[in-house]
CSV table of C-alpha atoms in Angstrom, one decimal:
chain,number,residue,atom,x,y,z
A,1,MET,CA,97.0,95.8,99.6
A,2,PRO,CA,94.0,96.7,101.8
A,3,ARG,CA,93.0,94.3,104.5
A,4,PHE,CA,89.2,94.0,105.6
A,5,ALA,CA,87.7,92.5,108.8
A,6,PHE,CA,84.3,91.0,108.9
A,7,LYS,CA,81.8,89.6,111.3
A,8,ILE,CA,80.3,86.5,110.2
A,9,GLU,CA,77.4,84.2,111.2
A,10,TYR,CA,76.3,80.8,110.0
A,11,ASP,CA,74.2,77.6,110.2
A,12,GLY,CA,77.0,75.1,110.8
A,13,ARG,CA,74.9,72.1,109.7
A,14,PRO,CA,75.8,71.8,106.2
A,15,PHE,CA,79.5,72.3,106.6
A,16,THR,CA,82.3,70.1,107.7
A,17,GLY,CA,83.5,72.9,110.0
A,18,TRP,CA,85.2,76.1,109.2
A,19,GLN,CA,88.7,75.3,108.0
A,20,ARG,CA,89.1,74.7,104.2
A,21,GLN,CA,89.3,70.9,103.2
A,22,ALA,CA,89.7,69.2,99.9
A,23,GLU,CA,86.4,67.8,98.6
A,24,THR,CA,84.2,68.9,101.4
A,25,ILE,CA,82.1,72.1,101.8
A,26,THR,CA,83.4,74.2,104.7
A,27,VAL,CA,82.6,77.7,105.8
A,28,GLN,CA,86.1,79.1,104.9
A,29,GLY,CA,86.1,77.5,101.5
A,30,GLN,CA,82.7,79.0,100.8
A,31,ILE,CA,83.7,82.3,101.6
A,32,GLU,CA,86.9,82.0,99.3
A,33,ALA,CA,85.0,80.8,96.6
A,34,ALA,CA,82.6,84.0,96.7
A,35,LEU,CA,85.7,86.1,96.9
A,36,GLU,CA,87.0,84.4,93.6
A,37,LYS,CA,84.1,85.8,92.0
A,38,LEU,CA,85.0,89.4,92.8
A,39,GLU,CA,88.9,89.2,92.5
A,40,ASP,CA,91.3,86.8,90.9
A,41,GLY,CA,92.7,84.7,93.6
A,42,PRO,CA,93.8,82.5,95.2
A,43,HIS,CA,92.5,84.0,98.5
A,44,THR,CA,92.9,83.0,102.2
A,45,PHE,CA,90.2,84.2,104.5
A,46,PHE,CA,91.4,83.9,108.1
A,47,GLY,CA,88.8,83.1,111.0
A,48,ALA,CA,89.3,83.8,114.5
A,49,GLY,CA,88.0,80.2,115.5
A,50,ARG,CA,88.2,76.9,113.8
A,51,THR,CA,84.7,75.7,114.4
A,52,ASP,CA,84.0,72.0,114.0
A,53,THR,CA,81.5,70.2,112.0
A,54,GLY,CA,77.9,71.4,112.5
A,55,VAL,CA,78.9,74.1,115.1
A,56,HIS,CA,77.4,77.4,114.4
A,57,ALA,CA,78.6,81.2,114.7
A,58,GLU,CA,77.0,84.5,115.3
A,59,GLY,CA,80.2,86.3,116.2
A,60,GLN,CA,82.9,84.8,114.1
A,61,VAL,CA,85.5,87.3,113.0
A,62,GLY,CA,87.7,87.0,109.7
A,63,HIS,CA,89.9,88.9,107.6
A,64,VAL,CA,91.4,88.9,104.2
A,65,ASP,CA,93.7,90.9,102.0
A,66,LEU,CA,92.4,92.1,98.7
A,67,GLN,CA,93.8,94.0,95.6
A,68,LYS,CA,91.0,96.5,94.9
A,69,PRO,CA,90.3,99.4,97.1
A,70,TRP,CA,86.9,98.3,98.0
A,71,GLN,CA,84.4,100.3,100.1
A,72,ALA,CA,83.8,97.9,103.0
A,73,ASP,CA,80.1,97.7,103.2
A,74,ARG,CA,79.8,97.2,99.4
A,75,LEU,CA,82.2,94.5,99.7
A,76,ARG,CA,80.3,92.8,102.4
A,77,GLN,CA,77.2,92.9,100.1
A,78,ALA,CA,78.8,91.7,97.1
A,79,ILE,CA,80.5,88.6,99.0
A,80,ASN,CA,76.9,88.0,100.8
A,81,HIS,CA,75.3,87.9,97.2
A,82,HIS,CA,78.0,85.3,95.9
A,83,LEU,CA,77.3,83.2,99.2
A,84,LYS,CA,73.6,82.5,98.3
A,85,PRO,CA,72.2,79.9,98.9
A,86,ASP,CA,74.7,79.1,101.8
A,87,PRO,CA,73.6,79.8,105.3
A,88,ILE,CA,76.5,82.2,105.8
A,89,ALA,CA,76.1,86.1,106.3
A,90,LEU,CA,78.7,88.7,106.7
A,91,THR,CA,77.1,91.1,109.1
A,92,ALA,CA,79.8,93.8,109.5
A,93,ALA,CA,82.9,94.9,107.5
A,94,VAL,CA,85.6,97.4,108.0
A,95,GLU,CA,88.9,97.9,106.2
A,96,VAL,CA,91.7,97.3,108.9
A,97,ASP,CA,95.4,98.0,109.6
A,98,GLY,CA,97.7,95.6,108.0
A,99,ASP,CA,98.6,94.2,111.4
A,100,PHE,CA,95.2,93.3,112.5
A,101,HIS,CA,95.0,89.3,112.5
A,102,ALA,CA,91.6,87.7,113.3
A,103,ARG,CA,93.0,84.5,114.8
A,104,PHE,CA,96.2,85.6,116.4
A,105,GLY,CA,95.1,89.3,117.6
A,106,ALA,CA,92.1,87.8,119.6
A,107,ILE,CA,92.5,87.8,123.3
A,108,GLU,CA,89.2,86.1,124.2
A,109,ARG,CA,86.5,83.9,122.7
A,110,THR,CA,83.1,83.1,124.0
A,111,TYR,CA,81.1,80.1,123.1
A,112,ARG,CA,77.5,79.3,124.0
A,113,PHE,CA,76.0,76.0,124.4
A,114,GLU,CA,72.2,75.4,124.9
A,115,ILE,CA,70.3,72.3,126.1
A,116,VAL,CA,66.7,71.9,126.1
A,117,ALA,CA,65.2,69.2,128.5
A,118,ARG,CA,61.7,68.1,127.6
A,119,ARG,CA,59.9,65.0,126.4
A,120,ALA,CA,58.3,66.7,123.2
A,121,PRO,CA,60.3,66.8,120.1
A,122,ILE,CA,62.2,70.2,119.4
A,123,VAL,CA,61.1,71.9,116.3
A,124,ARG,CA,61.9,75.4,116.2
A,125,ASP,CA,65.2,75.2,117.6
A,126,ARG,CA,66.2,71.8,116.0
A,127,GLY,CA,69.9,71.6,115.2
A,128,PHE,CA,70.5,74.6,117.5
A,129,VAL,CA,70.0,73.0,120.8
A,130,TRP,CA,71.1,69.6,122.3
A,131,HIS,CA,67.5,67.9,123.0
A,132,ILE,CA,67.5,65.7,126.0
A,133,GLY,CA,64.5,64.1,127.7
A,134,HIS,CA,65.3,64.8,131.3
A,135,ALA,CA,65.8,67.7,133.8
A,136,LEU,CA,69.4,68.3,134.9
A,137,ASP,CA,70.7,69.4,138.5
A,138,VAL,CA,72.1,72.9,137.8
A,139,GLY,CA,73.6,73.2,141.1
A,140,ALA,CA,75.5,70.1,140.6
A,141,MET,CA,76.8,71.2,137.1
A,142,ARG,CA,78.0,74.4,138.7
A,143,ALA,CA,80.0,72.6,141.3
A,144,GLY,CA,81.5,70.3,138.6
A,145,ALA,CA,82.3,73.3,136.4
A,146,ALA,CA,84.1,75.1,139.2
A,147,HIS,CA,86.8,72.4,139.0
A,148,LEU,CA,87.5,73.5,135.5
A,149,ILE,CA,88.1,77.2,135.9
A,150,GLY,CA,91.6,78.2,135.8
A,151,ASN,CA,94.9,77.2,134.3
A,152,HIS,CA,95.1,73.5,133.9
A,153,ASP,CA,96.4,70.7,131.8
A,154,PHE,CA,93.1,69.8,129.8
A,155,THR,CA,94.3,66.6,128.2
A,156,THR,CA,91.5,64.8,129.5
A,157,PHE,CA,89.1,67.3,127.5
A,158,ARG,CA,91.1,67.5,124.3
A,159,SER,CA,90.4,65.4,121.1
A,160,THR,CA,93.1,62.8,120.2
A,161,MET,CA,93.3,64.7,116.9
A,162,CYS,CA,94.0,68.0,118.7
A,163,GLN,CA,97.0,69.6,116.8
A,164,ALA,CA,97.7,72.2,119.6
A,165,GLN,CA,101.2,72.2,120.8
A,166,SER,CA,100.2,72.3,124.6
A,167,PRO,CA,97.1,70.9,126.4
A,168,ILE,CA,97.7,73.7,129.2
A,169,LYS,CA,95.0,76.4,128.8
A,170,THR,CA,93.3,78.9,131.0
A,171,LEU,CA,89.6,78.8,131.4
A,172,ASP,CA,88.1,82.1,132.5
A,173,GLY,CA,84.6,81.4,132.9
A,174,LEU,CA,82.0,78.7,132.6
A,175,ASP,CA,78.6,79.9,133.5
A,176,ILE,CA,75.1,78.2,133.6
A,177,ASP,CA,71.9,79.8,133.5
A,178,VAL,CA,68.4,78.2,133.5
A,179,ALA,CA,65.2,79.4,132.0
A,180,ASP,CA,61.8,78.2,131.0
A,181,TYR,CA,61.8,77.1,127.5
A,182,PRO,CA,58.8,78.2,125.2
A,183,GLY,CA,56.3,75.5,124.7
A,184,GLY,CA,57.4,73.6,127.7
A,185,GLY,CA,60.7,72.2,129.1
A,186,ILE,CA,63.8,73.9,130.5
A,187,LYS,CA,66.6,75.5,128.8
A,188,TYR,CA,70.1,75.3,130.1
A,189,THR,CA,72.6,78.0,128.7
A,190,PHE,CA,76.3,77.5,129.2
A,191,SER,CA,78.8,80.5,128.5
A,192,ILE,CA,82.2,79.3,128.0
A,193,VAL,CA,85.3,81.9,128.0
A,194,ALA,CA,88.9,81.5,127.4
A,195,ARG,CA,91.5,83.3,125.2
A,196,SER,CA,91.7,79.9,123.0
A,197,PHE,CA,90.4,76.4,123.2
A,198,LEU,CA,91.6,72.8,122.2
A,199,HIS,CA,90.0,70.7,119.7
A,200,ASN,CA,86.7,69.3,121.2
A,201,GLN,CA,87.4,70.9,124.4
A,202,VAL,CA,83.8,72.8,124.9
A,203,ARG,CA,81.9,69.8,123.8
A,204,SER,CA,83.9,67.5,126.2
A,205,PHE,CA,83.0,69.9,129.0
A,206,ILE,CA,79.4,70.0,128.2
A,207,GLY,CA,79.1,66.0,127.8
A,208,THR,CA,80.9,65.7,131.1
A,209,LEU,CA,78.8,68.3,132.9
A,210,GLU,CA,75.6,66.6,131.5
A,211,ARG,CA,76.5,63.3,133.3
A,212,VAL,CA,76.9,65.4,136.4
A,213,GLY,CA,73.4,67.1,136.0
A,214,SER,CA,71.8,63.8,135.2
A,215,GLY,CA,73.3,62.1,138.5
A,216,ALA,CA,75.6,59.7,136.8
A,217,TRP,CA,78.8,61.5,138.0
A,218,HIS,CA,79.4,63.4,141.4
A,219,PRO,CA,80.6,66.9,140.8
A,220,ASP,CA,84.0,66.0,142.3
A,221,GLN,CA,84.6,63.3,139.7
A,222,VAL,CA,85.0,66.3,137.2
A,223,LYS,CA,88.1,67.2,139.3
A,224,ASP,CA,89.3,63.6,139.2
A,225,ALA,CA,89.0,63.5,135.4
A,226,LEU,CA,90.9,66.8,135.0
A,227,GLU,CA,93.7,65.6,137.2
A,228,SER,CA,93.9,62.1,135.3
A,229,LYS,CA,95.2,64.0,132.2
A,230,ASP,CA,93.5,60.9,130.5
A,231,ARG,CA,91.4,61.2,127.8
A,232,GLN,CA,89.5,57.9,128.6
A,233,ALA,CA,88.2,59.7,131.9
A,234,CYS,CA,86.3,62.1,130.0
A,235,GLY,CA,82.5,62.0,129.8
A,236,PRO,CA,80.8,61.6,126.5
A,237,VAL,CA,81.4,64.3,123.9
A,238,SER,CA,78.3,66.4,123.4
A,239,PRO,CA,77.1,66.6,119.9
A,240,PRO,CA,77.6,69.8,118.0
A,241,ASP,CA,73.9,70.9,118.1
A,242,GLY,CA,73.6,73.8,120.6
A,243,LEU,CA,77.4,75.2,120.1
A,244,THR,CA,77.7,78.6,118.8
A,245,LEU,CA,80.7,80.9,118.6
A,246,VAL,CA,79.2,84.2,119.9
A,247,HIS,CA,82.0,86.6,120.5
A,248,VAL,CA,85.6,87.4,119.7
A,249,ARG,CA,87.5,90.0,121.7
A,250,TYR,CA,90.4,92.2,120.6
A,251,PRO,CA,92.4,94.8,122.5
A,252,ASN,CA,90.9,97.3,120.0
A,253,SER,CA,87.9,96.0,118.4
A,254,PRO,CA,87.7,96.8,114.7
A,255,PHE,CA,83.8,97.0,115.0
A,256,ASN,CA,83.7,99.8,117.6
A,257,GLU,CA,82.5,97.1,120.2
A,258,LYS,CA,83.2,97.9,123.9
A,259,ASN,CA,85.9,95.5,125.1
């Protein structure tokens, strides 16, 4: 039974997240439905990250076991054909060993979150950035973010519906870049790196840091919130707009990428 791995990108707005659910449209569910048109199922298409409702991906990774000895790129094209008109694209495909697992084999995941500050409405990037009407203090946000780096109990920054067995995670990086936004305004790009994340952890970070950048919080209040281990101490959770899963790293990338 051959196993195939894929890189996947999608616009998360039409979907109630990655994970298959009854009576709702999800990314995993749509890919599995496309596979049903190629081989008798049922099929389980495993993803590296269970992105939430409205969250996007340009570097999601998934795998599936099939019966036929498909040529990988032909299989990719066939699945893409049956995914139309859903905004999902399999951008790479390769046959992998049976011990490869898209979720459990991943050693690092990188998310990007983009905020655009300007008074005018967002048109070109609507749905792909969080639009706010005021500039942010990037120095203050970087100072607040520094408190989150490392191994911590992130109870404050996890959803009450999170199913992870432990709130203890290691955040390897949270960098913030600033650039002019075309057409006027400022774009703040957050790059968040960890082996794994809790439910709503990234959006909880971003919503809290936006409060710091707006001057509503002092950077040290992030440390206080973290140490409280109390969900009520978290800042507002950001909208999913602007959040994208950009890369998943493995000890040996199946796609010949540099690790």
